[in-house]
mmCIF file of C-alpha atoms in Angstrom:
data_model
loop_
_atom_site.group_PDB
_atom_site.id
_atom_site.type_symbol
_atom_site.label_atom_id
_atom_site.label_comp_id
_atom_site.label_asym_id
_atom_site.label_seq_id
_atom_site.Cartn_x
_atom_site.Cartn_y
_atom_site.Cartn_z
ATOM 1 C CA MET A 1496 89.932 134.145 47.779
ATOM 2 C CA ARG A 1497 88.408 133.240 51.704
ATOM 3 C CA ASN A 1498 85.228 131.126 49.997
ATOM 4 C CA VAL A 1499 87.182 128.042 50.491
ATOM 5 C CA VAL A 1500 84.921 125.276 48.829
ATOM 6 C CA MET A 1501 86.255 120.917 49.311
ATOM 7 C CA ALA A 1502 85.114 118.573 46.095
ATOM 8 C CA LEU A 1503 84.519 115.041 47.261
ATOM 9 C CA THR A 1504 84.728 112.254 45.429
ATOM 10 C CA GLU A 1505 84.371 108.448 45.522
ATOM 11 C CA GLY A 1506 87.702 107.659 46.719
ATOM 12 C CA SER A 1507 89.701 110.977 47.967
ATOM 13 C CA MET A 1508 91.717 109.927 50.563
ATOM 14 C CA LEU A 1509 91.593 110.665 53.900
ATOM 15 C CA PHE A 1510 94.643 112.431 55.439
ATOM 16 C CA GLU A 1511 95.308 114.987 52.820
ATOM 17 C CA ALA A 1512 91.359 116.455 52.920
ATOM 18 C CA ALA A 1513 91.508 115.880 56.958
ATOM 19 C CA ALA A 1514 94.488 118.170 56.152
ATOM 20 C CA ALA A 1515 92.364 120.986 54.141
ATOM 21 C CA CYS A 1516 89.393 120.732 57.803
ATOM 22 C CA GLU A 1517 92.236 121.389 59.777
ATOM 23 C CA VAL A 1518 93.466 124.278 58.187
ATOM 24 C CA PHE A 1519 90.741 125.581 56.622
ATOM 25 C CA GLY A 1520 87.487 124.483 57.775
ATOM 26 C CA THR A 1521 88.941 124.928 61.269
ATOM 27 C CA ASP A 1522 88.187 128.494 63.472
ATOM 28 C CA HIS A 1523 91.942 129.950 63.950
ATOM 29 C CA SER A 1524 89.977 134.134 63.432
ATOM 30 C CA ASP A 1525 92.201 134.788 67.215
ATOM 31 C CA LEU A 1526 94.782 134.238 64.413
ATOM 32 C CA ALA A 1527 94.050 136.530 61.423
ATOM 33 C CA GLY A 1528 89.761 137.556 60.910
ATOM 34 C CA PRO A 1529 87.607 137.041 59.182
ATOM 35 C CA TRP A 1530 89.020 133.315 58.465
ATOM 36 C CA TYR A 1531 88.331 131.129 56.003
ATOM 37 C CA SER A 1532 84.687 129.941 55.081
ATOM 38 C CA PHE A 1533 85.094 127.083 54.524
ATOM 39 C CA THR A 1534 82.685 124.083 52.366
ATOM 40 C CA VAL A 1535 82.615 120.689 51.573
ATOM 41 C CA CYS A 1536 80.831 119.324 48.979
ATOM 42 C CA GLY A 1537 80.715 116.159 46.053
ATOM 43 C CA ALA A 1538 78.278 114.088 46.192
ATOM 44 C CA ASP A 1539 77.142 113.107 49.460
ATOM 45 C CA GLY A 1540 77.958 109.689 50.999
ATOM 46 C CA ALA A 1541 81.119 109.403 49.654
ATOM 47 C CA ARG A 1542 83.186 107.047 50.500
ATOM 48 C CA VAL A 1543 86.700 108.679 51.867
ATOM 49 C CA GLY A 1544 89.581 106.757 52.496
ATOM 50 C CA ASN A 1545 87.591 103.899 51.540
ATOM 51 C CA TRP A 1546 85.726 103.731 55.042
ATOM 52 C CA PHE A 1547 84.437 107.414 56.023
ATOM 53 C CA ARG A 1548 81.519 108.488 54.546
ATOM 54 C CA ALA A 1549 81.017 112.088 54.172
ATOM 55 C CA GLU A 1550 77.398 114.047 54.293
ATOM 56 C CA THR A 1551 77.571 116.952 51.955
ATOM 57 C CA ALA A 1552 74.960 119.666 51.966
ATOM 58 C CA GLN A 1553 76.095 120.056 48.513
ATOM 59 C CA GLY A 1554 76.474 118.895 45.449
ATOM 60 C CA LEU A 1555 79.842 120.425 42.834
ATOM 61 C CA GLU A 1556 78.196 123.279 41.583
ATOM 62 C CA ALA A 1557 78.887 124.987 45.172
ATOM 63 C CA LEU A 1558 82.255 125.543 43.183
ATOM 64 C CA ALA A 1559 80.732 127.606 41.257
ATOM 65 C CA ASP A 1560 80.580 130.012 44.163
ATOM 66 C CA ALA A 1561 84.341 129.278 45.153
ATOM 67 C CA HIS A 1562 87.269 131.723 45.967
ATOM 68 C CA THR A 1563 89.877 128.707 46.636
ATOM 69 C CA VAL A 1564 89.370 125.582 45.541
ATOM 70 C CA VAL A 1565 90.619 122.567 46.192
ATOM 71 C CA VAL A 1566 90.528 119.201 45.451
ATOM 72 C CA PRO A 1567 91.933 116.433 47.599
ATOM 73 C CA ALA A 1568 94.236 113.450 47.096
ATOM 74 C CA TRP A 1569 92.363 111.163 44.393
ATOM 75 C CA ARG A 1570 93.085 106.846 44.435
ATOM 76 C CA GLY A 1571 92.300 105.586 41.033
ATOM 77 C CA VAL A 1572 94.638 107.105 39.562
ATOM 78 C CA ASP A 1573 94.944 104.433 36.869
ATOM 79 C CA MET A 1574 91.828 105.229 36.061
ATOM 80 C CA ASP A 1575 90.231 108.226 34.834
ATOM 81 C CA PRO A 1576 88.853 110.909 36.626
ATOM 82 C CA PRO A 1577 85.019 111.923 37.191
ATOM 83 C CA GLY A 1578 83.626 113.894 34.705
ATOM 84 C CA ASP A 1579 81.868 116.050 36.237
ATOM 85 C CA LEU A 1580 85.105 116.816 39.208
ATOM 86 C CA VAL A 1581 86.948 117.154 36.036
ATOM 87 C CA ASP A 1582 83.961 120.268 34.072
ATOM 88 C CA ALA A 1583 83.276 121.574 37.815
ATOM 89 C CA VAL A 1584 86.810 122.479 38.103
ATOM 90 C CA ARG A 1585 87.213 123.022 34.842
ATOM 91 C CA ALA A 1586 84.724 125.375 35.390
ATOM 92 C CA ALA A 1587 85.200 126.743 38.686
ATOM 93 C CA HIS A 1588 88.971 128.211 37.460
ATOM 94 C CA ALA A 1589 87.466 129.502 34.849
ATOM 95 C CA ALA A 1590 85.713 131.809 36.590
ATOM 96 C CA GLY A 1591 88.417 133.321 38.684
ATOM 97 C CA ALA A 1592 88.940 130.888 41.795
ATOM 98 C CA ARG A 1593 92.033 129.831 43.299
ATOM 99 C CA ILE A 1594 92.853 125.795 41.950
ATOM 100 C CA VAL A 1595 94.296 123.514 44.548
ATOM 101 C CA SER A 1596 95.358 120.119 44.120
ATOM 102 C CA LEU A 1597 96.453 117.808 46.693
ATOM 103 C CA CYS A 1598 98.939 114.665 46.432
ATOM 104 C CA THR A 1599 97.062 112.864 43.553
ATOM 105 C CA GLY A 1600 94.520 115.788 43.528
ATOM 106 C CA ALA A 1601 97.231 117.051 40.796
ATOM 107 C CA PHE A 1602 95.481 114.194 38.445
ATOM 108 C CA VAL A 1603 91.968 115.818 38.436
ATOM 109 C CA LEU A 1604 93.403 119.280 38.106
ATOM 110 C CA ALA A 1605 95.352 117.692 34.667
ATOM 111 C CA ALA A 1606 92.328 116.189 33.457
ATOM 112 C CA ALA A 1607 90.653 119.114 33.439
ATOM 113 C CA GLY A 1608 93.460 121.257 30.688
ATOM 114 C CA LEU A 1609 94.554 122.758 34.387
ATOM 115 C CA LEU A 1610 98.335 121.823 34.250
ATOM 116 C CA ASP A 1611 99.313 122.205 30.421
ATOM 117 C CA GLY A 1612 101.619 124.183 30.550
ATOM 118 C CA ARG A 1613 102.881 124.264 34.118
ATOM 119 C CA ARG A 1614 104.790 123.252 36.910
ATOM 120 C CA ALA A 1615 103.167 120.308 39.448
ATOM 121 C CA THR A 1616 104.051 118.144 41.434
ATOM 122 C CA THR A 1617 101.661 114.733 42.950
ATOM 123 C CA HIS A 1618 103.367 112.403 45.397
ATOM 124 C CA TRP A 1619 106.284 111.027 44.015
ATOM 125 C CA ALA A 1620 104.787 107.228 43.647
ATOM 126 C CA HIS A 1621 102.891 108.064 40.334
ATOM 127 C CA THR A 1622 105.025 111.874 38.829
ATOM 128 C CA ASP A 1623 106.101 109.161 36.084
ATOM 129 C CA VAL A 1624 102.533 108.515 35.920
ATOM 130 C CA LEU A 1625 101.148 111.294 35.748
ATOM 131 C CA ALA A 1626 104.208 112.661 33.887
ATOM 132 C CA ALA A 1627 103.271 110.112 31.045
ATOM 133 C CA ARG A 1628 99.798 110.627 30.839
ATOM 134 C CA TYR A 1629 99.579 113.929 30.506
ATOM 135 C CA PRO A 1630 102.198 114.931 28.609
ATOM 136 C CA ARG A 1631 102.037 118.527 28.604
ATOM 137 C CA VAL A 1632 102.507 118.908 32.090
ATOM 138 C CA ARG A 1633 105.782 120.094 33.870
ATOM 139 C CA VAL A 1634 106.428 117.778 36.246
ATOM 140 C CA ASP A 1635 108.683 118.311 38.341
ATOM 141 C CA ALA A 1636 108.209 114.516 40.398
ATOM 142 C CA GLY A 1637 111.849 116.467 43.734
ATOM 143 C CA VAL A 1638 109.520 119.480 45.598
ATOM 144 C CA LEU A 1639 107.141 119.952 48.317
ATOM 145 C CA PHE A 1640 104.548 121.524 46.670
ATOM 146 C CA THR A 1641 103.882 124.280 43.880
ATOM 147 C CA ASP A 1642 102.581 127.759 43.229
ATOM 148 C CA GLU A 1643 101.983 129.165 39.676
ATOM 149 C CA GLY A 1644 99.700 131.657 41.059
ATOM 150 C CA ASP A 1645 95.795 130.315 40.154
ATOM 151 C CA VAL A 1646 96.770 126.900 40.336
ATOM 152 C CA LEU A 1647 98.978 124.663 42.637
ATOM 153 C CA THR A 1648 100.221 121.228 43.270
ATOM 154 C CA SER A 1649 101.230 119.278 46.426
ATOM 155 C CA ALA A 1650 103.798 116.260 46.444
ATOM 156 C CA GLY A 1651 101.607 113.248 48.890
ATOM 157 C CA LYS A 1652 100.317 113.160 51.974
ATOM 158 C CA ALA A 1653 102.041 115.656 54.267
ATOM 159 C CA ALA A 1654 103.340 118.037 51.621
ATOM 160 C CA GLY A 1655 99.621 118.652 51.359
ATOM 161 C CA MET A 1656 99.297 120.515 54.870
ATOM 162 C CA ASP A 1657 103.581 122.198 53.729
ATOM 163 C CA LEU A 1658 100.634 123.945 50.603
ATOM 164 C CA CYS A 1659 97.833 125.208 52.868
ATOM 165 C CA LEU A 1660 100.596 126.513 55.333
ATOM 166 C CA HIS A 1661 101.585 128.126 52.350
ATOM 167 C CA ILE A 1662 98.533 129.012 50.732
ATOM 168 C CA VAL A 1663 97.786 131.091 54.741
ATOM 169 C CA ARG A 1664 101.556 132.613 54.477
ATOM 170 C CA ALA A 1665 100.379 133.737 51.114
ATOM 171 C CA ASP A 1666 96.691 135.107 52.850
ATOM 172 C CA TYR A 1667 97.702 136.199 55.783
ATOM 173 C CA GLY A 1668 101.627 137.047 56.286
ATOM 174 C CA ALA A 1669 104.359 134.255 57.694
ATOM 175 C CA THR A 1670 103.000 135.799 61.180
ATOM 176 C CA VAL A 1671 99.723 134.387 60.873
ATOM 177 C CA ALA A 1672 100.835 131.185 59.134
ATOM 178 C CA ASN A 1673 103.003 130.193 61.614
ATOM 179 C CA ALA A 1674 102.082 130.555 64.382
ATOM 180 C CA LEU A 1675 98.655 128.406 62.356
ATOM 181 C CA ALA A 1676 102.560 125.889 62.420
ATOM 182 C CA ARG A 1677 102.981 125.489 66.275
ATOM 183 C CA ARG A 1678 99.564 124.721 66.681
ATOM 184 C CA LEU A 1679 99.605 122.206 64.876
ATOM 185 C CA VAL A 1680 103.055 120.940 65.610
ATOM 186 C CA THR A 1681 104.471 121.014 62.728
ATOM 187 C CA PRO A 1682 107.314 123.082 60.813
ATOM 188 C CA PRO A 1683 106.344 126.563 59.218
ATOM 189 C CA HIS A 1684 108.380 125.915 56.449
ATOM 190 C CA ARG A 1685 110.497 122.286 55.355
ATOM 191 C CA ASP A 1686 113.609 122.099 53.662
ATOM 192 C CA GLY A 1687 114.479 120.859 50.938
ATOM 193 C CA GLY A 1688 111.517 118.904 48.371
ATOM 194 C CA GLN A 1689 110.007 115.217 48.553
ATOM 195 C CA ALA A 1690 113.281 114.288 46.457
ATOM 196 C CA GLN A 1691 115.359 112.859 50.397
ATOM 197 C CA PHE A 1692 111.836 111.040 50.930
ATOM 198 C CA ILE A 1693 112.297 109.110 47.508
ATOM 199 C CA PRO A 1694 114.115 105.994 48.252
ATOM 200 C CA ALA A 1695 116.789 104.927 45.128
ATOM 201 C CA PRO A 1696 116.134 102.989 42.670
ATOM 202 C CA VAL A 1697 117.650 99.321 43.145
ATOM 203 C CA THR A 1698 117.706 97.092 39.776
ATOM 204 C CA HIS A 1699 117.302 93.437 40.817
ATOM 205 C CA GLY A 1700 117.881 90.086 39.306
ATOM 206 C CA ARG A 1701 121.309 89.011 37.708
ATOM 207 C CA ASP A 1702 120.150 88.560 34.258
ATOM 208 C CA HIS A 1703 121.694 91.694 32.547
ATOM 209 C CA PRO A 1704 124.793 91.983 31.004
ATOM 210 C CA LEU A 1705 125.981 94.573 34.205
ATOM 211 C CA ALA A 1706 125.165 91.380 36.661
ATOM 212 C CA ASP A 1707 129.086 91.318 38.199
ATOM 213 C CA LEU A 1708 129.474 95.068 37.539
ATOM 214 C CA LEU A 1709 127.384 96.522 39.595
ATOM 215 C CA PRO A 1710 128.296 95.038 43.081
ATOM 216 C CA TRP A 1711 131.537 95.054 41.974
ATOM 217 C CA ALA A 1712 131.429 99.188 41.275
ATOM 218 C CA LEU A 1713 129.061 99.153 44.757
ATOM 219 C CA ALA A 1714 132.109 98.412 46.592
ATOM 220 C CA ARG A 1715 135.094 99.650 45.148
ATOM 221 C CA LEU A 1716 132.229 103.626 45.794
ATOM 222 C CA ASP A 1717 135.355 104.985 47.706
ATOM 223 C CA GLN A 1718 137.554 104.464 44.449
ATOM 224 C CA PRO A 1719 137.760 106.889 41.821
ATOM 225 C CA LEU A 1720 136.656 104.607 39.474
ATOM 226 C CA THR A 1721 135.591 105.951 35.378
ATOM 227 C CA VAL A 1722 134.411 104.699 32.650
ATOM 228 C CA GLU A 1723 137.575 103.211 31.715
ATOM 229 C CA ASP A 1724 138.019 101.335 34.685
ATOM 230 C CA LEU A 1725 133.856 100.159 33.842
ATOM 231 C CA ALA A 1726 134.465 99.272 31.103
ATOM 232 C CA ARG A 1727 137.793 96.788 30.953
ATOM 233 C CA GLN A 1728 136.137 95.410 33.941
ATOM 234 C CA ALA A 1729 132.841 94.273 32.760
ATOM 235 C CA GLY A 1730 135.715 92.747 29.545
ATOM 236 C CA MET A 1731 133.344 95.920 26.654
ATOM 237 C CA SER A 1732 134.005 99.083 24.509
ATOM 238 C CA SER A 1733 133.429 102.058 27.304
ATOM 239 C CA ARG A 1734 129.853 102.691 23.832
ATOM 240 C CA ASN A 1735 128.700 99.487 25.145
ATOM 241 C CA LEU A 1736 129.077 99.877 28.312
ATOM 242 C CA ALA A 1737 126.856 102.928 28.149
ATOM 243 C CA ARG A 1738 124.618 101.357 25.747
ATOM 244 C CA HIS A 1739 123.875 98.438 28.761
ATOM 245 C CA PHE A 1740 124.067 100.753 31.512
ATOM 246 C CA HIS A 1741 120.787 102.646 29.956
ATOM 247 C CA ALA A 1742 118.907 99.292 29.206
ATOM 248 C CA VAL A 1743 119.559 98.167 32.677
ATOM 249 C CA THR A 1744 119.420 101.910 35.252
ATOM 250 C CA GLY A 1745 118.369 104.397 32.699
ATOM 251 C CA THR A 1746 121.086 106.607 33.510
ATOM 252 C CA ALA A 1747 124.925 106.517 32.050
ATOM 253 C CA PRO A 1748 127.610 105.089 34.357
ATOM 254 C CA LEU A 1749 128.880 108.112 36.069
ATOM 255 C CA ARG A 1750 125.997 109.354 37.087
ATOM 256 C CA TRP A 1751 125.080 106.518 38.417
ATOM 257 C CA LEU A 1752 127.684 106.498 39.918
ATOM 258 C CA LEU A 1753 127.365 109.340 41.847
ATOM 259 C CA SER A 1754 123.417 109.151 42.968
ATOM 260 C CA GLN A 1755 125.004 105.274 44.723
ATOM 261 C CA ARG A 1756 127.456 107.456 46.117
ATOM 262 C CA VAL A 1757 125.177 110.392 47.279
ATOM 263 C CA ARG A 1758 122.782 106.913 48.297
ATOM 264 C CA GLN A 1759 125.507 105.413 51.044
ATOM 265 C CA ALA A 1760 125.915 108.967 51.851
ATOM 266 C CA GLN A 1761 122.136 109.205 53.102
ATOM 267 C CA GLU A 1762 122.943 105.899 54.623
ATOM 268 C CA LEU A 1763 125.757 107.154 57.115
ATOM 269 C CA LEU A 1764 124.519 109.926 57.542
ATOM 270 C CA GLU A 1765 121.327 108.187 59.305
ATOM 271 C CA SER A 1766 122.897 105.468 61.021
ATOM 272 C CA SER A 1767 126.271 107.371 61.748
ATOM 273 C CA ASP A 1768 128.072 109.856 63.785
ATOM 274 C CA ALA A 1769 130.835 110.500 61.131
ATOM 275 C CA GLY A 1770 131.842 113.633 60.604
ATOM 276 C CA ILE A 1771 131.381 114.970 56.734
ATOM 277 C CA GLU A 1772 134.491 115.239 55.454
ATOM 278 C CA ARG A 1773 135.178 110.710 56.705
ATOM 279 C CA ILE A 1774 131.871 110.999 55.397
ATOM 280 C CA ALA A 1775 132.917 112.515 51.192
ATOM 281 C CA VAL A 1776 136.078 110.036 51.795
ATOM 282 C CA TRP A 1777 134.259 106.836 51.750
ATOM 283 C CA THR A 1778 131.930 107.424 49.639
ATOM 284 C CA GLY A 1779 134.466 108.918 46.338
ATOM 285 C CA MET A 1780 132.894 112.640 46.910
ATOM 286 C CA GLY A 1781 137.171 112.990 47.493
ATOM 287 C CA THR A 1782 136.325 116.436 50.245
ATOM 288 C CA ALA A 1783 133.683 117.873 52.378
ATOM 289 C CA ALA A 1784 132.562 120.829 49.287
ATOM 290 C CA THR A 1785 131.799 118.475 46.507
ATOM 291 C CA LEU A 1786 130.125 116.213 49.562
ATOM 292 C CA ARG A 1787 127.608 119.316 50.086
ATOM 293 C CA ARG A 1788 127.344 120.764 46.812
ATOM 294 C CA HIS A 1789 125.944 116.414 44.961
ATOM 295 C CA PHE A 1790 124.490 116.006 48.109
ATOM 296 C CA THR A 1791 121.970 119.366 47.974
ATOM 297 C CA ARG A 1792 121.062 119.247 43.762
ATOM 298 C CA VAL A 1793 120.017 115.323 44.673
ATOM 299 C CA THR A 1794 118.115 115.732 47.868
ATOM 300 C CA GLY A 1795 117.217 119.071 48.192
ATOM 301 C CA LEU A 1796 118.660 119.306 51.529
ATOM 302 C CA PRO A 1797 122.224 120.147 52.986
ATOM 303 C CA PRO A 1798 124.095 117.160 54.704
ATOM 304 C CA GLU A 1799 123.813 118.843 57.822
ATOM 305 C CA ALA A 1800 120.193 119.510 57.155
ATOM 306 C CA TYR A 1801 119.534 115.385 56.235
ATOM 307 C CA ARG A 1802 121.636 114.550 59.387
ATOM 308 C CA ARG A 1803 118.678 116.772 61.837
ATOM 309 C CA THR A 1804 115.822 114.820 59.828
ATOM 310 C CA PHE A 1805 116.431 111.677 59.699
ATOM 311 C CA GLY A 1806 120.907 110.598 61.801
ATOM 312 C CA ALA A 1807 120.413 108.322 64.518
ATOM 313 C CA PRO A 1808 123.783 108.430 66.086
ATOM 314 C CA GLY A 1809 125.036 106.198 66.426
ATOM 315 C CA PRO A 1810 129.361 104.144 65.757
ATOM 316 C CA GLY A 1811 130.272 105.862 62.182
ATOM 317 C CA PRO A 1812 132.325 102.392 60.042
ATOM 318 C CA THR A 1813 136.254 101.523 60.698
ATOM 319 C CA GLY A 1814 139.104 101.660 58.326
#
């Protein structure tokens, strides 16, 4: 898998393309040799990142000789990817190449049919679009990257570097990948997935039946609220409440409550130095063990690791 070819097209994104160039296109043979042979192909003069014009000596036919094909992020997720790129990627895979997409490059792989029946990811802002447009793809919105052997996909932006280092680890071993990560001043492996970076959905406006109930519940997350409590406050039956919750929030009442408790725990971990036990009480989780279980399942990180990544010590809430 040493012959790596990156395919650029009009609208390719600069950050992800640069990550692949740095990992595969820079000579790191002092770490392991021979290092990758790296080629950039595609339309000569294609705009990358909306301003940089790429100089490519070869067209997409270079993919035919690739051991590994890299498809960086592509800006046009609201339209079909270029047919010549899709055909070239499909042909390279049929010839035995390992196909790698970074961020929204997954849309190119999906259009080529390479993700059908496979687990895949892309930037969290576009996972719903990918799933809706290509329903045969098993989209995982919470991970940094997926590895299906001959087809690999990454989440958005910096997750492309995570996948590139994962490939180096698979090809050369952990020692080489760790040394390269130190050289790039980046972690060799990040805990958790991109779920920790997805902002919590917020219901805007007051033109819905739960407009008064949701703020009431948010002010009482430390209390052991039940569906019956919510229904009584809303003045409706539990069945009617569940129907409105699905319409307004897209989920069930207790699942919504849990997500809001986790969101509040994230804010407290980021903004305070309060202990995990106290945060568990303030967010209605009860115990640190319960908080850790739910928090890790939702965000992909235990609370302590989340605080190390995002926290800024400060005074906690009083009371």
